[in-house]
PDB file of C-alpha atoms in Angstrom:
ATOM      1  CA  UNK A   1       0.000   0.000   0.000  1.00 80.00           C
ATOM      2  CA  UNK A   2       1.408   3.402  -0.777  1.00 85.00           C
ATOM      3  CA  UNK A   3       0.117   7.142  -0.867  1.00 83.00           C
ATOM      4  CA  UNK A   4      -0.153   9.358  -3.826  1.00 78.00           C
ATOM      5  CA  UNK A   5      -1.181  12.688  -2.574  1.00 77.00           C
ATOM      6  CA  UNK A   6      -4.610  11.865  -1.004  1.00 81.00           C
ATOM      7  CA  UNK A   7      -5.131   8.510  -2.027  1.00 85.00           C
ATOM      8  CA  UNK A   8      -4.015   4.994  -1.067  1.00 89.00           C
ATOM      9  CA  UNK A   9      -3.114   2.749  -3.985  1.00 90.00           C
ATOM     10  CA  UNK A  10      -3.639  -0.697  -2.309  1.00 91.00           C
ATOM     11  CA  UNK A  11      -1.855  -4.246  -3.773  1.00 89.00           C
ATOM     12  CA  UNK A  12      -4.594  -6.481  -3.854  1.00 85.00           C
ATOM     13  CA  UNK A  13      -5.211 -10.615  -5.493  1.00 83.00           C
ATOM     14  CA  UNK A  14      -7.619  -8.518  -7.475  1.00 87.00           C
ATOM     15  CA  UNK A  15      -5.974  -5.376  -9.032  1.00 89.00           C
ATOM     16  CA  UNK A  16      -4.694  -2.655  -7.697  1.00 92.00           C
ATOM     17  CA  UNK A  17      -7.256  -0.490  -6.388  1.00 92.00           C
ATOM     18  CA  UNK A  18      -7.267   3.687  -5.591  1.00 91.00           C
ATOM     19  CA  UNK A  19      -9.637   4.423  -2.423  1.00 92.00           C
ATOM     20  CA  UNK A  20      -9.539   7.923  -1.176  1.00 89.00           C
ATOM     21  CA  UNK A  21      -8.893   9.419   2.290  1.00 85.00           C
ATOM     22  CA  UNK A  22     -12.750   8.982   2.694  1.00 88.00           C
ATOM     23  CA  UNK A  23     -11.865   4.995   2.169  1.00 87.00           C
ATOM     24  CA  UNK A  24     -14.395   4.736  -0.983  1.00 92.00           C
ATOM     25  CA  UNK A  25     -13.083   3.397  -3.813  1.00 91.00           C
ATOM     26  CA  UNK A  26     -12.223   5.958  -6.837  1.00 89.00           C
ATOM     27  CA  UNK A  27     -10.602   2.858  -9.348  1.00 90.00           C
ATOM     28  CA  UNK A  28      -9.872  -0.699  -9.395  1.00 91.00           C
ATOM     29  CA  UNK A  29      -7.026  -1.539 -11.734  1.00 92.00           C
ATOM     30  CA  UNK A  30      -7.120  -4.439 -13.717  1.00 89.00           C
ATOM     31  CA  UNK A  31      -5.564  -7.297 -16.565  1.00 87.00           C
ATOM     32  CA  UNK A  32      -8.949  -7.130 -18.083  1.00 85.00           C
ATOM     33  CA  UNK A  33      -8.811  -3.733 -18.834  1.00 87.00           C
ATOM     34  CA  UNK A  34      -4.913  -3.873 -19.687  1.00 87.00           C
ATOM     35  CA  UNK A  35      -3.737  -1.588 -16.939  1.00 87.00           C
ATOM     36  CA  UNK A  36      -1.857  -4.327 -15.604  1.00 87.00           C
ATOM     37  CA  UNK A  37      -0.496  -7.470 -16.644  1.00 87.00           C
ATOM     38  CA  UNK A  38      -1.838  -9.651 -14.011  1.00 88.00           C
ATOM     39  CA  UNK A  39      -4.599  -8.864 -11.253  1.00 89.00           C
ATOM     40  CA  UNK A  40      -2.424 -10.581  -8.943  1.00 90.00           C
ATOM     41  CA  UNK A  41      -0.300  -7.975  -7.587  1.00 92.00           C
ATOM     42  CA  UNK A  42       1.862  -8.159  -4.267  1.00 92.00           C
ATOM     43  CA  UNK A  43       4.114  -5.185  -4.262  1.00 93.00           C
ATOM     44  CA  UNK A  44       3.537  -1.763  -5.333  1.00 94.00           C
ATOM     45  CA  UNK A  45       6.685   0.729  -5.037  1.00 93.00           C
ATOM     46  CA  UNK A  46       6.325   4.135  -6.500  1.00 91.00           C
ATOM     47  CA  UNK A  47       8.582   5.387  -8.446  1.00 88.00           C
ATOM     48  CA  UNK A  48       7.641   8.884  -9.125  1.00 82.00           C
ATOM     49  CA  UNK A  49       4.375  11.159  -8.979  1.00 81.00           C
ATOM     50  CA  UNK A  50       2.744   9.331 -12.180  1.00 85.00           C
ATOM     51  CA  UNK A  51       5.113   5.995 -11.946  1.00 88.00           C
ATOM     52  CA  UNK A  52       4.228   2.811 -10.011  1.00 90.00           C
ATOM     53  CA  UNK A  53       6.428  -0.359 -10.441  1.00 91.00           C
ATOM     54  CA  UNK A  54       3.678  -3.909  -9.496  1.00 92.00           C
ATOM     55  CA  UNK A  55       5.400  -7.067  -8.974  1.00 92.00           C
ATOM     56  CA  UNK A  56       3.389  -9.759  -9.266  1.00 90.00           C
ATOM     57  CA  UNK A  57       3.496 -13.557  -9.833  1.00 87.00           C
ATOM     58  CA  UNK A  58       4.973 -13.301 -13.445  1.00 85.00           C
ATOM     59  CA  UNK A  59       7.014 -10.127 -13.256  1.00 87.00           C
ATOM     60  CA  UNK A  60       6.978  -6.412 -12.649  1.00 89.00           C
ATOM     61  CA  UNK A  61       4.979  -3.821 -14.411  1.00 88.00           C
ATOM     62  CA  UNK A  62       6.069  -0.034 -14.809  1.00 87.00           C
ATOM     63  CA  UNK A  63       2.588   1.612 -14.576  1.00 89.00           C
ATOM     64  CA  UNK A  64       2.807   5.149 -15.948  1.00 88.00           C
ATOM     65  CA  UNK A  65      -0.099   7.542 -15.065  1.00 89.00           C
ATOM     66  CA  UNK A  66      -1.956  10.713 -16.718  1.00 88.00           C
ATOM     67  CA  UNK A  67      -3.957  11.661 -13.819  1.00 85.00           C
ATOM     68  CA  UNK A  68      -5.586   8.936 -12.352  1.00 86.00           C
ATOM     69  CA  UNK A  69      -5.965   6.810 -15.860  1.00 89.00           C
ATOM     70  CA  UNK A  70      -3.485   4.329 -17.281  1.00 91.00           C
ATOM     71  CA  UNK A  71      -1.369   5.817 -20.079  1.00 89.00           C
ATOM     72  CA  UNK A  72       1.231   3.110 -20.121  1.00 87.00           C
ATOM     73  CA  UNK A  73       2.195  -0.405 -18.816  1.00 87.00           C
ATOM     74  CA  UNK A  74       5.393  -1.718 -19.538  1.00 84.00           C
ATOM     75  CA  UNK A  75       6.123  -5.431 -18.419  1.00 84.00           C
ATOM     76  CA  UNK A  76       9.284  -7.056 -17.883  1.00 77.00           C
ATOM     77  CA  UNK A  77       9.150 -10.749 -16.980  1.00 76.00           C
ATOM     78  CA  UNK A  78      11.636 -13.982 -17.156  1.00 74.00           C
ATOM     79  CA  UNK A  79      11.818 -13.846 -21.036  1.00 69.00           C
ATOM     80  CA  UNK A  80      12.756 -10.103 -21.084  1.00 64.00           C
ATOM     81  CA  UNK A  81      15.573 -10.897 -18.399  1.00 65.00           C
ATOM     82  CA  UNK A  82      13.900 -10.300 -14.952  1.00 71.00           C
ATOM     83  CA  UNK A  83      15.612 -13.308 -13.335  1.00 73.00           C
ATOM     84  CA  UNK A  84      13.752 -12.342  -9.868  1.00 74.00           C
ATOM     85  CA  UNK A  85      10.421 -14.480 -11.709  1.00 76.00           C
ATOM     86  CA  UNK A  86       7.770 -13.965  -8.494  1.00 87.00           C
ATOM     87  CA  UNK A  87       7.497 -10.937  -6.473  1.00 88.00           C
ATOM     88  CA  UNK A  88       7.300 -11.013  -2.515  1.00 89.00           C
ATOM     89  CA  UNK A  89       4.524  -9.689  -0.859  1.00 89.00           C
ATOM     90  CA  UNK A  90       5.395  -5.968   0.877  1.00 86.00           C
ATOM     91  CA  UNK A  91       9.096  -6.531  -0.516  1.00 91.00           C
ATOM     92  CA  UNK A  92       9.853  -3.143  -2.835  1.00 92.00           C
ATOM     93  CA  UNK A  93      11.319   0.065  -2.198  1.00 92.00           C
ATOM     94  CA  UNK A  94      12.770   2.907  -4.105  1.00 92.00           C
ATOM     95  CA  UNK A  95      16.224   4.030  -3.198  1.00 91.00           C
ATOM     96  CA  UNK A  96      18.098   7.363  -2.153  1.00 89.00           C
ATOM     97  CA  UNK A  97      18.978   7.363  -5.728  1.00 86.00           C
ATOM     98  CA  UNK A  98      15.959   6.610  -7.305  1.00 86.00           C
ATOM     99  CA  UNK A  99      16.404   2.934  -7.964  1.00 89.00           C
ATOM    100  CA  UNK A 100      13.497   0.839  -7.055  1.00 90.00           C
ATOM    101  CA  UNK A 101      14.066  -2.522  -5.553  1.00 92.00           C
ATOM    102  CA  UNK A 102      11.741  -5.570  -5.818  1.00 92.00           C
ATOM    103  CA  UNK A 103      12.321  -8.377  -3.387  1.00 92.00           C
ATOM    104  CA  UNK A 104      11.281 -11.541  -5.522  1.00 90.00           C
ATOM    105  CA  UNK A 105      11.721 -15.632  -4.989  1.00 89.00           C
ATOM    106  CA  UNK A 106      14.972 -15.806  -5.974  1.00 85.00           C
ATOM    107  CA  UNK A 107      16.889 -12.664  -4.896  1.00 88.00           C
ATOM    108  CA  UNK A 108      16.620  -8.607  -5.085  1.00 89.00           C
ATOM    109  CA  UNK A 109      16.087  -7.467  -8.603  1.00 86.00           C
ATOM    110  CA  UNK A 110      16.913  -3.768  -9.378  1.00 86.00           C
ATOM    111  CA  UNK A 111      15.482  -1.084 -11.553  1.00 81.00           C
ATOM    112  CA  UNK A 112      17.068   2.014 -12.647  1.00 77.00           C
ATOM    113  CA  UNK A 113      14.968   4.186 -13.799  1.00 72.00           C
ATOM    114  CA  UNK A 114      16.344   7.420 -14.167  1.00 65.00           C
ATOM    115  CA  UNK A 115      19.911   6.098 -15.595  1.00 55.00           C
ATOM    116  CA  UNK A 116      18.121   4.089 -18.386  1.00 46.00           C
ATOM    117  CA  UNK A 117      15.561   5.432 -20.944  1.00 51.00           C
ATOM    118  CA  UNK A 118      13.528   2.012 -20.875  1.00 55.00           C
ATOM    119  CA  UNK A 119      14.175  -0.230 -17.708  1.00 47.00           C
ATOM    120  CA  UNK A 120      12.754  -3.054 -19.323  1.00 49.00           C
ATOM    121  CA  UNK A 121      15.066  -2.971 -22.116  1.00 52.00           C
ATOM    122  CA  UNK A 122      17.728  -6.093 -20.262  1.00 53.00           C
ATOM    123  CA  UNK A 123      19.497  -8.285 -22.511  1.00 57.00           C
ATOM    124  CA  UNK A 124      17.488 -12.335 -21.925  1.00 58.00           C
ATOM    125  CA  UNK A 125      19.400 -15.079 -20.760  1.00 62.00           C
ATOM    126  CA  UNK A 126      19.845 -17.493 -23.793  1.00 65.00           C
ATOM    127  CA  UNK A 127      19.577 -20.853 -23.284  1.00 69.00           C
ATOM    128  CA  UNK A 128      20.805 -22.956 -26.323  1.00 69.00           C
ATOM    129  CA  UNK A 129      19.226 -26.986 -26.954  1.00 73.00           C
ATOM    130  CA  UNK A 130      21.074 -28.404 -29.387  1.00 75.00           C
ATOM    131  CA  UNK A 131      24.525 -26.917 -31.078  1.00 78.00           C
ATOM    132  CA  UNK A 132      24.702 -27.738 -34.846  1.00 82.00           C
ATOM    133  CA  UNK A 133      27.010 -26.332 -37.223  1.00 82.00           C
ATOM    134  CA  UNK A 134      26.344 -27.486 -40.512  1.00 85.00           C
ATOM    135  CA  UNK A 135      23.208 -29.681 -39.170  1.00 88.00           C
ATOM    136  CA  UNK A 136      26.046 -31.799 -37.597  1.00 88.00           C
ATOM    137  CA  UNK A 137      25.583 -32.032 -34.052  1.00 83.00           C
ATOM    138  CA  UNK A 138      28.878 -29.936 -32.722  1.00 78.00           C
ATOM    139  CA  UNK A 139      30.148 -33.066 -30.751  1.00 79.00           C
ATOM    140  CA  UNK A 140      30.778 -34.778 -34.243  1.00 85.00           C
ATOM    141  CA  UNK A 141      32.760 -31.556 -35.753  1.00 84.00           C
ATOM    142  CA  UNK A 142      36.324 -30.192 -35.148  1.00 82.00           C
ATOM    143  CA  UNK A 143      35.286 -28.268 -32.355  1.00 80.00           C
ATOM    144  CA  UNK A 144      34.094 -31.601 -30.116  1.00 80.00           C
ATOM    145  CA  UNK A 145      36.773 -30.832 -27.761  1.00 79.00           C
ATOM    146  CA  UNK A 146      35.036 -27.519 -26.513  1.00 78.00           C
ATOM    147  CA  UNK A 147      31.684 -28.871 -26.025  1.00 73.00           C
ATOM    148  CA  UNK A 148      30.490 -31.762 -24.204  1.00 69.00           C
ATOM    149  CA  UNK A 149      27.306 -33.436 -23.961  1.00 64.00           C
ATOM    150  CA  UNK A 150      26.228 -29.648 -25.990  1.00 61.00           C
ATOM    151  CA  UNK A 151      27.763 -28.254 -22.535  1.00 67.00           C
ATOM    152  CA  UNK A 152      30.148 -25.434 -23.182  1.00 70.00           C
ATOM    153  CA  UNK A 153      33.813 -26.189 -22.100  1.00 71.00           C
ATOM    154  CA  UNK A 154      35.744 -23.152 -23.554  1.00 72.00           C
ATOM    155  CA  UNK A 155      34.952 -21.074 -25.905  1.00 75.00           C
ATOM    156  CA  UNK A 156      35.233 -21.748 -29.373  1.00 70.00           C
ATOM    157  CA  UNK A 157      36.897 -19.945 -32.095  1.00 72.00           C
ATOM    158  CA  UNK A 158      35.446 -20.489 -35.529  1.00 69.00           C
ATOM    159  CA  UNK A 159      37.253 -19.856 -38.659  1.00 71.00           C
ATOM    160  CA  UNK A 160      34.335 -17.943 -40.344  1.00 64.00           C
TER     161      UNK A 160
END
């Protein structure tokens, strides 16, 4: 739960929903009207007057805000390189310096917003399945003796 000016922007299974300082209700935030990417949300940390960062089960989202309406929602999840996969509940902050912090499963994951011009541009991890070069399997080329099993073992110089 955070405030933003006079109203609470609560974390909730559902959304995230805006009450006032009366307590009623002014919006619920939601998947199914694409202001989020998943309803289930269990960290809000704000990270400006009109920025919110949600982590949820499958990621963050960087919820950008024109008043009180959704303008933008950016999403970062495993396959964009957000290695922290599932958000803690009540485990984000924001930083002296601005960064915001997102406690998740496996670790602290760390956004900087104001040093990059898209946070959610982070190079993926790339898993390879198979190595072929030349549709031969790279165990059964010249270059056997740095691979083993298709695990890496040093790294390979290729002539082209």
């Amino acid at each position: 739960m955070i405030c933003v000016d006079d109203h609470i922007l609560a974390a909730t299974p559902e959304g995230i929903t805006r009450v006032n300082s009366n307590g009623k209700i002014i919006n619920e935030y939601t998947s199914a009207r694409n202001e989020s990417s998943s309803d289930n949300v269990y960290v809000l940390v704000q990270g400006g007057k009109d920025t919110l960062f949600a982590g949820q089960h499958n990621g963050v989202d960087m919820i950008v805000f024109d008043n009180q309406k959704v303008r933008m929602v950016k999403h970062i999840a495993r396959e964009s390189g957000f290695h922290g996969m599932e958000a803690v509940v009540r485990s984000g902050a924001r930083d002296f310096d601005g960064s915001i912090w997102i406690g998740t499963v496996n670790g602290l994951y760390r956004i900087f917003p104001k040093q990059l011009s898209d946070p959610f541009r982070v190079a993926p991890e790339i898993h390879a399945k198979n190595i072929s070069l030349l549709n031969v399997p790279i165990e059964k080329t010249a270059y056997a003796n740095d691979f083993l099993n298709g695990i890496q073992l040093n790294t390979p110089l290729f002539t082209h």
